[in-house]
């Protein structure tokens, strides 16, 4: 299976990848916001699950054009599953006192999730293939 994981360095995503990689050989495309974290994740998983393949990509989750470009490039090859496990630990206290912080948190936790979900849904519909899961 070809599995694309958005926010692949999150604890939930990491557990899902380990679960799948521990049971069968898969091709994973791991997407994150920070190059060093995504590369460390790819390197670790490649050592622990050598039968599967792992590729890391970095994207700005606040940039709709970059999200669209990423989805387009990843959809050129058929995918079986997309897991969107994106989010940050928003501080309710800070969000209630700082609207700029709240806006940035909504961008990451809601808007970009919706953009990834809609973009990959359209790709799956065109290919008549693929499953999309969203957790967070």
Tab-separated table of N, CA, C and O in Angstrom:
chain	number	residue	atom	x	y	z
A	1	UNK	N	0.827	-1.181	0.000
A	1	UNK	CA	0.000	0.000	0.000
A	1	UNK	C	0.874	1.248	0.000
A	1	UNK	O	1.933	1.270	0.593
A	2	UNK	N	0.372	2.265	-0.632
A	2	UNK	CA	1.032	3.579	-0.592
A	2	UNK	C	0.230	4.441	0.377
A	2	UNK	O	-0.959	4.710	0.169
A	3	UNK	N	0.912	4.853	1.454
A	3	UNK	CA	0.267	5.579	2.535
A	3	UNK	C	0.927	6.945	2.683
A	3	UNK	O	2.138	7.042	2.845
A	4	UNK	N	0.103	7.993	2.624
A	4	UNK	CA	0.571	9.367	2.809
A	4	UNK	C	0.119	9.810	4.189
A	4	UNK	O	-1.055	9.656	4.548
A	5	UNK	N	1.050	10.354	4.969
A	5	UNK	CA	0.727	10.774	6.331
A	5	UNK	C	1.050	12.256	6.491
A	5	UNK	O	2.200	12.661	6.353
A	6	UNK	N	0.017	13.031	6.761
A	6	UNK	CA	0.172	14.463	6.993
A	6	UNK	C	0.378	14.673	8.490
A	6	UNK	O	-0.361	14.144	9.304
A	7	UNK	N	1.379	15.464	8.837
A	7	UNK	CA	1.792	15.699	10.217
A	7	UNK	C	2.347	14.412	10.817
A	7	UNK	O	1.982	13.984	11.901
A	8	UNK	N	3.264	13.824	10.079
A	8	UNK	CA	3.786	12.496	10.397
A	8	UNK	C	4.620	12.428	11.657
A	8	UNK	O	4.904	11.342	12.147
A	9	UNK	N	5.012	13.563	12.211
A	9	UNK	CA	5.805	13.523	13.434
A	9	UNK	C	4.935	13.565	14.689
A	9	UNK	O	5.453	13.452	15.797
A	10	UNK	N	3.631	13.679	14.525
A	10	UNK	CA	2.747	13.671	15.695
A	10	UNK	C	2.744	12.279	16.319
A	10	UNK	O	2.999	11.275	15.647
A	11	UNK	N	2.463	12.227	17.592
A	11	UNK	CA	2.464	10.944	18.309
A	11	UNK	C	1.438	9.990	17.709
A	11	UNK	O	1.734	8.808	17.472
A	12	UNK	N	0.234	10.482	17.425
A	12	UNK	CA	-0.808	9.622	16.849
A	12	UNK	C	-0.394	9.075	15.481
A	12	UNK	O	-0.553	7.887	15.203
A	13	UNK	N	0.129	9.950	14.638
A	13	UNK	CA	0.554	9.505	13.308
A	13	UNK	C	1.674	8.490	13.414
A	13	UNK	O	1.684	7.473	12.711
A	14	UNK	N	2.617	8.760	14.282
A	14	UNK	CA	3.760	7.864	14.446
A	14	UNK	C	3.307	6.464	14.874
A	14	UNK	O	3.790	5.462	14.360
A	15	UNK	N	2.367	6.390	15.794
A	15	UNK	CA	1.850	5.088	16.232
A	15	UNK	C	1.141	4.365	15.088
A	15	UNK	O	1.286	3.147	14.935
A	16	UNK	N	0.397	5.102	14.289
A	16	UNK	CA	-0.282	4.484	13.140
A	16	UNK	C	0.740	3.933	12.150
A	16	UNK	O	0.607	2.789	11.680
A	17	UNK	N	1.753	4.712	11.829
A	17	UNK	CA	2.782	4.269	10.884
A	17	UNK	C	3.487	3.026	11.423
A	17	UNK	O	3.690	2.052	10.694
A	18	UNK	N	3.837	3.040	12.688
A	18	UNK	CA	4.507	1.879	13.279
A	18	UNK	C	3.602	0.650	13.249
A	18	UNK	O	4.062	-0.462	12.991
A	19	UNK	N	2.338	0.845	13.505
A	19	UNK	CA	1.376	-0.261	13.445
A	19	UNK	C	1.337	-0.873	12.046
A	19	UNK	O	1.459	-2.081	11.879
A	20	UNK	N	1.179	-0.028	11.037
A	20	UNK	CA	1.103	-0.529	9.661
A	20	UNK	C	2.419	-1.139	9.202
A	20	UNK	O	2.439	-2.204	8.594
A	21	UNK	N	3.520	-0.465	9.486
A	21	UNK	CA	4.834	-0.952	9.042
A	21	UNK	C	5.212	-2.251	9.750
A	21	UNK	O	5.931	-3.079	9.177
A	22	UNK	N	4.727	-2.453	10.942
A	22	UNK	CA	5.021	-3.668	11.679
A	22	UNK	C	4.248	-4.877	11.193
A	22	UNK	O	4.564	-6.017	11.551
A	23	UNK	N	3.254	-4.660	10.355
A	23	UNK	CA	2.406	-5.760	9.898
A	23	UNK	C	2.567	-6.109	8.423
A	23	UNK	O	2.215	-7.194	8.003
A	24	UNK	N	3.075	-5.174	7.642
A	24	UNK	CA	3.231	-5.430	6.199
A	24	UNK	C	4.188	-4.403	5.613
A	24	UNK	O	4.475	-3.378	6.231
A	25	UNK	N	4.659	-4.686	4.425
A	25	UNK	CA	5.536	-3.767	3.712
A	25	UNK	C	4.685	-2.722	2.998
A	25	UNK	O	3.781	-3.079	2.246
A	26	UNK	N	4.990	-1.472	3.249
A	26	UNK	CA	4.244	-0.381	2.637
A	26	UNK	C	5.203	0.687	2.152
A	26	UNK	O	6.354	0.761	2.574
A	27	UNK	N	4.687	1.543	1.297
A	27	UNK	CA	5.412	2.739	0.846
A	27	UNK	C	4.800	3.926	1.574
A	27	UNK	O	3.619	4.222	1.384
A	28	UNK	N	5.589	4.571	2.421
A	28	UNK	CA	5.107	5.699	3.207
A	28	UNK	C	5.679	7.008	2.677
A	28	UNK	O	6.870	7.103	2.408
A	29	UNK	N	4.813	8.013	2.571
A	29	UNK	CA	5.239	9.378	2.293
A	29	UNK	C	4.834	10.174	3.523
A	29	UNK	O	3.652	10.310	3.832
A	30	UNK	N	5.838	10.661	4.237
A	30	UNK	CA	5.616	11.342	5.505
A	30	UNK	C	5.797	12.845	5.329
A	30	UNK	O	6.847	13.304	4.885
A	31	UNK	N	4.766	13.600	5.683
A	31	UNK	CA	4.768	15.044	5.492
A	31	UNK	C	4.812	15.731	6.853
A	31	UNK	O	4.078	15.364	7.768
A	32	UNK	N	5.671	16.731	6.952
A	32	UNK	CA	5.768	17.507	8.182
A	32	UNK	C	6.081	18.949	7.899
A	32	UNK	O	6.342	19.342	6.756
A	33	UNK	N	6.094	19.748	8.952
A	33	UNK	CA	6.362	21.182	8.816
A	33	UNK	C	7.822	21.532	9.043
A	33	UNK	O	8.271	22.591	8.619
A	34	UNK	N	8.551	20.656	9.738
A	34	UNK	CA	9.945	20.946	10.074
A	34	UNK	C	10.858	19.882	9.477
A	34	UNK	O	10.729	18.705	9.801
A	35	UNK	N	11.776	20.314	8.631
A	35	UNK	CA	12.666	19.385	7.911
A	35	UNK	C	13.432	18.456	8.852
A	35	UNK	O	13.490	17.255	8.636
A	36	UNK	N	14.003	18.989	9.911
A	36	UNK	CA	14.825	18.156	10.798
A	36	UNK	C	13.983	17.089	11.497
A	36	UNK	O	14.418	15.943	11.627
A	37	UNK	N	12.786	17.439	11.912
A	37	UNK	CA	11.922	16.460	12.591
A	37	UNK	C	11.439	15.385	11.629
A	37	UNK	O	11.390	14.208	11.982
A	38	UNK	N	11.061	15.775	10.423
A	38	UNK	CA	10.562	14.769	9.477
A	38	UNK	C	11.699	13.856	9.045
A	38	UNK	O	11.527	12.647	8.911
A	39	UNK	N	12.895	14.406	8.863
A	39	UNK	CA	14.029	13.567	8.463
A	39	UNK	C	14.413	12.595	9.572
A	39	UNK	O	14.719	11.434	9.308
A	40	UNK	N	14.388	13.044	10.818
A	40	UNK	CA	14.682	12.158	11.947
A	40	UNK	C	13.651	11.033	12.026
A	40	UNK	O	13.995	9.873	12.302
A	41	UNK	N	12.398	11.352	11.754
A	41	UNK	CA	11.334	10.338	11.764
A	41	UNK	C	11.552	9.325	10.648
A	41	UNK	O	11.470	8.114	10.863
A	42	UNK	N	11.844	9.809	9.445
A	42	UNK	CA	12.101	8.920	8.299
A	42	UNK	C	13.289	8.015	8.600
A	42	UNK	O	13.220	6.792	8.391
A	43	UNK	N	14.369	8.588	9.092
A	43	UNK	CA	15.576	7.798	9.372
A	43	UNK	C	15.309	6.717	10.406
A	43	UNK	O	15.728	5.567	10.245
A	44	UNK	N	14.611	7.071	11.470
A	44	UNK	CA	14.313	6.104	12.523
A	44	UNK	C	13.429	4.968	12.007
A	44	UNK	O	13.707	3.788	12.250
A	45	UNK	N	12.374	5.321	11.300
A	45	UNK	CA	11.458	4.292	10.795
A	45	UNK	C	12.133	3.389	9.763
A	45	UNK	O	11.876	2.180	9.733
A	46	UNK	N	12.981	3.951	8.936
A	46	UNK	CA	13.674	3.154	7.916
A	46	UNK	C	14.583	2.113	8.554
A	46	UNK	O	14.725	0.998	8.028
A	47	UNK	N	15.176	2.443	9.684
A	47	UNK	CA	16.025	1.479	10.393
A	47	UNK	C	15.172	0.399	11.052
A	47	UNK	O	15.481	-0.788	10.975
A	48	UNK	N	14.090	0.795	11.669
A	48	UNK	CA	13.264	-0.159	12.419
A	48	UNK	C	12.349	-1.007	11.544
A	48	UNK	O	11.970	-2.108	11.937
A	49	UNK	N	12.016	-0.507	10.353
A	49	UNK	CA	11.123	-1.238	9.445
A	49	UNK	C	11.727	-1.248	8.043
A	49	UNK	O	11.207	-0.611	7.119
A	50	UNK	N	12.819	-1.987	7.843
A	50	UNK	CA	13.544	-1.925	6.569
A	50	UNK	C	12.779	-2.507	5.376
A	50	UNK	O	13.128	-2.223	4.236
A	51	UNK	N	11.737	-3.264	5.625
A	51	UNK	CA	10.964	-3.824	4.509
A	51	UNK	C	10.054	-2.794	3.864
A	51	UNK	O	9.635	-2.945	2.728
A	52	UNK	N	9.729	-1.745	4.593
A	52	UNK	CA	8.907	-0.663	4.049
A	52	UNK	C	9.818	0.452	3.559
A	52	UNK	O	10.987	0.526	3.922
A	53	UNK	N	9.265	1.331	2.724
A	53	UNK	CA	10.035	2.497	2.271
A	53	UNK	C	9.418	3.761	2.868
A	53	UNK	O	8.205	3.848	3.045
A	54	UNK	N	10.296	4.715	3.178
A	54	UNK	CA	9.879	5.961	3.829
A	54	UNK	C	10.518	7.139	3.114
A	54	UNK	O	11.729	7.171	2.932
A	55	UNK	N	9.681	8.090	2.724
A	55	UNK	CA	10.144	9.324	2.104
A	55	UNK	C	9.540	10.464	2.897
A	55	UNK	O	8.359	10.431	3.251
A	56	UNK	N	10.337	11.474	3.174
A	56	UNK	CA	9.851	12.639	3.902
A	56	UNK	C	9.730	13.856	3.008
A	56	UNK	O	10.542	14.055	2.108
A	57	UNK	N	8.714	14.652	3.256
A	57	UNK	CA	8.517	15.904	2.535
A	57	UNK	C	8.104	16.971	3.548
A	57	UNK	O	7.474	16.671	4.552
A	58	UNK	N	8.475	18.209	3.235
A	58	UNK	CA	8.167	19.329	4.116
A	58	UNK	C	7.201	20.257	3.398
A	58	UNK	O	7.318	20.485	2.192
A	59	UNK	N	6.249	20.784	4.156
A	59	UNK	CA	5.289	21.714	3.579
A	59	UNK	C	4.914	22.765	4.615
A	59	UNK	O	4.926	22.503	5.817
A	60	UNK	N	4.583	23.939	4.147
A	60	UNK	CA	4.054	24.999	4.991
A	60	UNK	C	2.546	24.796	5.067
A	60	UNK	O	1.831	25.031	4.090
A	61	UNK	N	2.060	24.342	6.195
A	61	UNK	CA	0.645	24.016	6.335
A	61	UNK	C	-0.247	25.248	6.360
A	61	UNK	O	-1.468	25.121	6.346
A	62	UNK	N	0.333	26.435	6.391
A	62	UNK	CA	-0.449	27.669	6.381
A	62	UNK	C	-0.525	28.288	4.990
A	62	UNK	O	-1.123	29.347	4.819
A	63	UNK	N	0.036	27.625	3.992
A	63	UNK	CA	0.083	28.164	2.634
A	63	UNK	C	-0.776	27.310	1.700
A	63	UNK	O	-0.350	26.230	1.275
A	64	UNK	N	-1.991	27.769	1.378
A	64	UNK	CA	-2.881	26.973	0.531
A	64	UNK	C	-2.269	26.606	-0.823
A	64	UNK	O	-2.486	25.490	-1.316
A	65	UNK	N	-1.501	27.495	-1.415
A	65	UNK	CA	-0.881	27.185	-2.713
A	65	UNK	C	0.132	26.052	-2.573
A	65	UNK	O	0.208	25.173	-3.431
A	66	UNK	N	0.900	26.073	-1.490
A	66	UNK	CA	1.873	25.003	-1.268
A	66	UNK	C	1.177	23.671	-0.978
A	66	UNK	O	1.622	22.619	-1.443
A	67	UNK	N	0.083	23.716	-0.226
A	67	UNK	CA	-0.694	22.503	0.046
A	67	UNK	C	-1.233	21.936	-1.262
A	67	UNK	O	-1.131	20.732	-1.520
A	68	UNK	N	-1.791	22.777	-2.100
A	68	UNK	CA	-2.345	22.332	-3.373
A	68	UNK	C	-1.260	21.727	-4.267
A	68	UNK	O	-1.469	20.676	-4.886
A	69	UNK	N	-0.107	22.354	-4.312
A	69	UNK	CA	1.004	21.840	-5.116
A	69	UNK	C	1.474	20.480	-4.591
A	69	UNK	O	1.731	19.556	-5.368
A	70	UNK	N	1.564	20.350	-3.283
A	70	UNK	CA	1.968	19.081	-2.674
A	70	UNK	C	0.967	17.984	-3.000
A	70	UNK	O	1.351	16.878	-3.410
A	71	UNK	N	-0.316	18.268	-2.834
A	71	UNK	CA	-1.355	17.272	-3.127
A	71	UNK	C	-1.283	16.861	-4.587
A	71	UNK	O	-1.364	15.670	-4.909
A	72	UNK	N	-1.119	17.821	-5.474
A	72	UNK	CA	-1.028	17.511	-6.905
A	72	UNK	C	0.149	16.584	-7.187
A	72	UNK	O	0.008	15.578	-7.895
A	73	UNK	N	1.308	16.903	-6.630
A	73	UNK	CA	2.491	16.072	-6.913
A	73	UNK	C	2.345	14.684	-6.300
A	73	UNK	O	2.736	13.682	-6.923
A	74	UNK	N	1.766	14.585	-5.112
A	74	UNK	CA	1.599	13.272	-4.477
A	74	UNK	C	0.511	12.449	-5.143
A	74	UNK	O	0.536	11.219	-5.080
A	75	UNK	N	-0.424	13.106	-5.787
A	75	UNK	CA	-1.532	12.396	-6.436
A	75	UNK	C	-1.189	11.930	-7.844
A	75	UNK	O	-1.991	11.225	-8.468
A	76	UNK	N	-0.017	12.298	-8.346
A	76	UNK	CA	0.391	11.808	-9.663
A	76	UNK	C	0.560	10.292	-9.649
A	76	UNK	O	0.373	9.629	-10.668
A	77	UNK	N	0.902	9.762	-8.500
A	77	UNK	CA	0.988	8.318	-8.305
A	77	UNK	C	-0.157	7.923	-7.367
A	77	UNK	O	-0.404	8.599	-6.363
A	78	UNK	N	-0.841	6.859	-7.692
A	78	UNK	CA	-2.012	6.435	-6.929
A	78	UNK	C	-1.664	6.191	-5.457
A	78	UNK	O	-0.649	5.590	-5.134
A	79	UNK	N	-2.503	6.675	-4.570
A	79	UNK	CA	-2.349	6.406	-3.145
A	79	UNK	C	-3.498	5.525	-2.680
A	79	UNK	O	-4.592	5.551	-3.236
A	80	UNK	N	-3.219	4.752	-1.640
A	80	UNK	CA	-4.244	3.885	-1.064
A	80	UNK	C	-4.890	4.511	0.165
A	80	UNK	O	-6.073	4.331	0.411
A	81	UNK	N	-4.066	5.216	0.938
A	81	UNK	CA	-4.553	5.777	2.190
A	81	UNK	C	-3.849	7.101	2.457
A	81	UNK	O	-2.638	7.211	2.261
A	82	UNK	N	-4.619	8.080	2.912
A	82	UNK	CA	-4.068	9.336	3.410
A	82	UNK	C	-4.536	9.476	4.852
A	82	UNK	O	-5.732	9.386	5.132
A	83	UNK	N	-3.582	9.649	5.744
A	83	UNK	CA	-3.897	9.916	7.144
A	83	UNK	C	-3.524	11.358	7.446
A	83	UNK	O	-2.369	11.753	7.283
A	84	UNK	N	-4.506	12.138	7.869
A	84	UNK	CA	-4.274	13.526	8.255
A	84	UNK	C	-4.378	13.558	9.776
A	84	UNK	O	-5.463	13.441	10.339
A	85	UNK	N	-3.216	13.664	10.409
A	85	UNK	CA	-3.138	13.593	11.879
A	85	UNK	C	-2.560	14.891	12.405
A	85	UNK	O	-1.625	14.899	13.191
A	86	UNK	N	-3.120	15.951	11.963
A	86	UNK	CA	-2.514	17.257	12.170
A	86	UNK	C	-3.177	18.020	13.298
A	86	UNK	O	-4.377	17.926	13.495
A	87	UNK	N	-2.374	18.770	13.993
A	87	UNK	CA	-2.886	19.643	15.022
A	87	UNK	C	-1.784	20.043	15.969
A	87	UNK	O	-0.718	19.448	15.997
A	88	UNK	N	-2.055	21.053	16.728
A	88	UNK	CA	-1.104	21.486	17.741
A	88	UNK	C	-1.849	21.561	19.067
A	88	UNK	O	-3.073	21.629	19.112
A	89	UNK	N	-1.109	21.564	20.121
A	89	UNK	CA	-1.709	21.656	21.452
A	89	UNK	C	-2.032	23.092	21.795
A	89	UNK	O	-1.233	23.783	22.417
A	90	UNK	N	-3.184	23.530	21.362
A	90	UNK	CA	-3.583	24.919	21.576
A	90	UNK	C	-3.815	25.189	23.060
A	90	UNK	O	-4.510	24.431	23.729
A	91	UNK	N	-3.246	26.259	23.551
A	91	UNK	CA	-3.485	26.697	24.928
A	91	UNK	C	-4.757	27.540	24.958
A	91	UNK	O	-4.801	28.625	24.356
A	92	UNK	N	-5.784	27.041	25.619
A	92	UNK	CA	-7.045	27.771	25.702
A	92	UNK	C	-6.850	29.118	26.386
A	92	UNK	O	-7.426	30.124	25.976
A	93	UNK	N	-6.004	29.142	27.409
A	93	UNK	CA	-5.753	30.387	28.132
A	93	UNK	C	-5.120	31.431	27.214
A	93	UNK	O	-5.577	32.576	27.152
A	94	UNK	N	-4.092	31.038	26.494
A	94	UNK	CA	-3.428	31.977	25.583
A	94	UNK	C	-4.392	32.388	24.469
A	94	UNK	O	-4.483	33.562	24.110
A	95	UNK	N	-5.121	31.411	23.908
A	95	UNK	CA	-6.052	31.710	22.811
A	95	UNK	C	-7.127	32.704	23.234
A	95	UNK	O	-7.554	33.537	22.429
A	96	UNK	N	-7.544	32.621	24.484
A	96	UNK	CA	-8.591	33.533	24.949
A	96	UNK	C	-8.071	34.955	25.163
A	96	UNK	O	-8.854	35.897	25.240
A	97	UNK	N	-6.752	35.115	25.228
A	97	UNK	CA	-6.172	36.427	25.484
A	97	UNK	C	-5.422	37.011	24.296
A	97	UNK	O	-5.048	38.171	24.314
A	98	UNK	N	-5.177	36.191	23.277
A	98	UNK	CA	-4.339	36.622	22.145
A	98	UNK	C	-4.983	36.163	20.840
A	98	UNK	O	-4.846	35.013	20.436
A	99	UNK	N	-5.684	37.064	20.191
A	99	UNK	CA	-6.405	36.700	18.972
A	99	UNK	C	-5.484	36.320	17.825
A	99	UNK	O	-5.848	35.506	16.981
A	100	UNK	N	-4.296	36.886	17.769
A	100	UNK	CA	-3.342	36.495	16.720
A	100	UNK	C	-2.922	35.036	16.919
A	100	UNK	O	-2.823	34.275	15.955
A	101	UNK	N	-2.676	34.660	18.159
A	101	UNK	CA	-2.349	33.259	18.478
A	101	UNK	C	-3.517	32.354	18.091
A	101	UNK	O	-3.328	31.315	17.466
A	102	UNK	N	-4.729	32.742	18.465
A	102	UNK	CA	-5.919	31.966	18.138
A	102	UNK	C	-6.056	31.799	16.632
A	102	UNK	O	-6.331	30.707	16.130
A	103	UNK	N	-5.846	32.859	15.889
A	103	UNK	CA	-5.939	32.804	14.433
A	103	UNK	C	-4.926	31.818	13.849
A	103	UNK	O	-5.261	31.005	12.983
A	104	UNK	N	-3.689	31.873	14.328
A	104	UNK	CA	-2.652	30.951	13.843
A	104	UNK	C	-3.003	29.507	14.188
A	104	UNK	O	-2.799	28.593	13.374
A	105	UNK	N	-3.533	29.288	15.388
A	105	UNK	CA	-3.918	27.930	15.796
A	105	UNK	C	-5.074	27.397	14.944
A	105	UNK	O	-5.087	26.228	14.564
A	106	UNK	N	-6.044	28.254	14.647
A	106	UNK	CA	-7.153	27.838	13.778
A	106	UNK	C	-6.658	27.514	12.372
A	106	UNK	O	-7.151	26.582	11.729
A	107	UNK	N	-5.676	28.272	11.907
A	107	UNK	CA	-5.099	28.015	10.579
A	107	UNK	C	-4.501	26.617	10.520
A	107	UNK	O	-4.730	25.859	9.576
A	108	UNK	N	-3.744	26.239	11.539
A	108	UNK	CA	-3.090	24.925	11.560
A	108	UNK	C	-4.082	23.807	11.868
A	108	UNK	O	-4.073	22.761	11.224
A	109	UNK	N	-4.940	24.016	12.860
A	109	UNK	CA	-5.791	22.948	13.367
A	109	UNK	C	-7.104	22.766	12.624
A	109	UNK	O	-7.727	21.709	12.757
A	110	UNK	N	-7.520	23.747	11.866
A	110	UNK	CA	-8.804	23.635	11.175
A	110	UNK	C	-8.670	23.888	9.674
A	110	UNK	O	-9.005	23.029	8.861
A	111	UNK	N	-8.180	25.051	9.310
A	111	UNK	CA	-8.157	25.421	7.894
A	111	UNK	C	-7.272	24.486	7.086
A	111	UNK	O	-7.699	23.931	6.059
A	112	UNK	N	-6.039	24.263	7.527
A	112	UNK	CA	-5.151	23.407	6.730
A	112	UNK	C	-5.643	21.967	6.704
A	112	UNK	O	-5.493	21.279	5.691
A	113	UNK	N	-6.254	21.501	7.787
A	113	UNK	CA	-6.827	20.150	7.796
A	113	UNK	C	-7.924	20.049	6.740
A	113	UNK	O	-7.991	19.075	5.984
A	114	UNK	N	-8.773	21.057	6.677
A	114	UNK	CA	-9.844	21.070	5.669
A	114	UNK	C	-9.268	21.110	4.254
A	114	UNK	O	-9.770	20.436	3.349
A	115	UNK	N	-8.210	21.893	4.051
A	115	UNK	CA	-7.591	21.984	2.720
A	115	UNK	C	-6.984	20.642	2.301
A	115	UNK	O	-7.188	20.181	1.165
A	116	UNK	N	-6.236	20.009	3.196
A	116	UNK	CA	-5.673	18.687	2.881
A	116	UNK	C	-6.785	17.671	2.608
A	116	UNK	O	-6.722	16.901	1.658
A	117	UNK	N	-7.812	17.689	3.455
A	117	UNK	CA	-8.913	16.729	3.306
A	117	UNK	C	-9.611	16.912	1.966
A	117	UNK	O	-9.825	15.940	1.225
A	118	UNK	N	-9.968	18.129	1.640
A	118	UNK	CA	-10.666	18.386	0.373
A	118	UNK	C	-9.780	18.076	-0.826
A	118	UNK	O	-10.231	17.467	-1.805
A	119	UNK	N	-8.526	18.485	-0.774
A	119	UNK	CA	-7.627	18.231	-1.896
A	119	UNK	C	-7.431	16.748	-2.167
A	119	UNK	O	-7.510	16.295	-3.314
A	120	UNK	N	-7.178	15.980	-1.121
A	120	UNK	CA	-6.991	14.538	-1.319
A	120	UNK	C	-8.303	13.837	-1.656
A	120	UNK	O	-8.309	12.848	-2.393
A	121	UNK	N	-9.425	14.347	-1.153
A	121	UNK	CA	-10.723	13.776	-1.521
A	121	UNK	C	-10.953	13.917	-3.019
A	121	UNK	O	-11.382	12.966	-3.687
A	122	UNK	N	-10.662	15.090	-3.561
A	122	UNK	CA	-10.840	15.282	-5.002
A	122	UNK	C	-9.923	14.353	-5.798
A	122	UNK	O	-10.331	13.802	-6.826
A	123	UNK	N	-8.697	14.164	-5.344
A	123	UNK	CA	-7.772	13.258	-6.027
A	123	UNK	C	-8.276	11.820	-5.971
A	123	UNK	O	-8.200	11.087	-6.959
A	124	UNK	N	-8.792	11.412	-4.818
A	124	UNK	CA	-9.320	10.050	-4.678
A	124	UNK	C	-10.545	9.846	-5.569
A	124	UNK	O	-10.708	8.778	-6.178
A	125	UNK	N	-11.388	10.856	-5.652
A	125	UNK	CA	-12.571	10.746	-6.514
A	125	UNK	C	-12.170	10.624	-7.988
A	125	UNK	O	-12.742	9.807	-8.726
A	126	UNK	N	-11.198	11.407	-8.413
A	126	UNK	CA	-10.727	11.323	-9.811
A	126	UNK	C	-10.142	9.955	-10.106
A	126	UNK	O	-10.332	9.420	-11.194
A	127	UNK	N	-9.411	9.388	-9.155
A	127	UNK	CA	-8.772	8.089	-9.355
A	127	UNK	C	-9.729	6.942	-9.064
A	127	UNK	O	-9.423	5.792	-9.364
A	128	UNK	N	-10.881	7.271	-8.478
A	128	UNK	CA	-11.833	6.254	-8.051
A	128	UNK	C	-11.142	5.236	-7.136
A	128	UNK	O	-11.376	4.039	-7.209
A	129	UNK	N	-10.264	5.772	-6.276
A	129	UNK	CA	-9.490	4.905	-5.394
A	129	UNK	C	-8.898	5.742	-4.269
A	129	UNK	O	-8.477	6.864	-4.479
A	130	UNK	N	-8.865	5.167	-3.087
A	130	UNK	CA	-8.181	5.819	-1.973
A	130	UNK	C	-9.104	6.032	-0.791
A	130	UNK	O	-10.303	6.223	-0.944
A	131	UNK	N	-8.509	5.981	0.378
A	131	UNK	CA	-9.218	6.204	1.630
A	131	UNK	C	-8.529	7.347	2.365
A	131	UNK	O	-7.305	7.448	2.347
A	132	UNK	N	-9.327	8.187	3.007
A	132	UNK	CA	-8.783	9.324	3.740
A	132	UNK	C	-9.286	9.247	5.185
A	132	UNK	O	-10.472	9.066	5.422
A	133	UNK	N	-8.362	9.359	6.118
A	133	UNK	CA	-8.690	9.384	7.534
A	133	UNK	C	-8.167	10.653	8.157
A	133	UNK	O	-7.085	11.117	7.824
A	134	UNK	N	-8.968	11.224	9.062
A	134	UNK	CA	-8.568	12.447	9.752
A	134	UNK	C	-8.685	12.200	11.243
A	134	UNK	O	-9.743	11.784	11.726
A	135	UNK	N	-7.583	12.415	11.965
A	135	UNK	CA	-7.587	12.304	13.420
A	135	UNK	C	-6.890	13.523	13.997
A	135	UNK	O	-6.096	14.162	13.336
A	136	UNK	N	-7.208	13.838	15.207
A	136	UNK	CA	-6.513	14.954	15.822
A	136	UNK	C	-7.217	15.431	17.045
A	136	UNK	O	-8.229	14.983	17.459
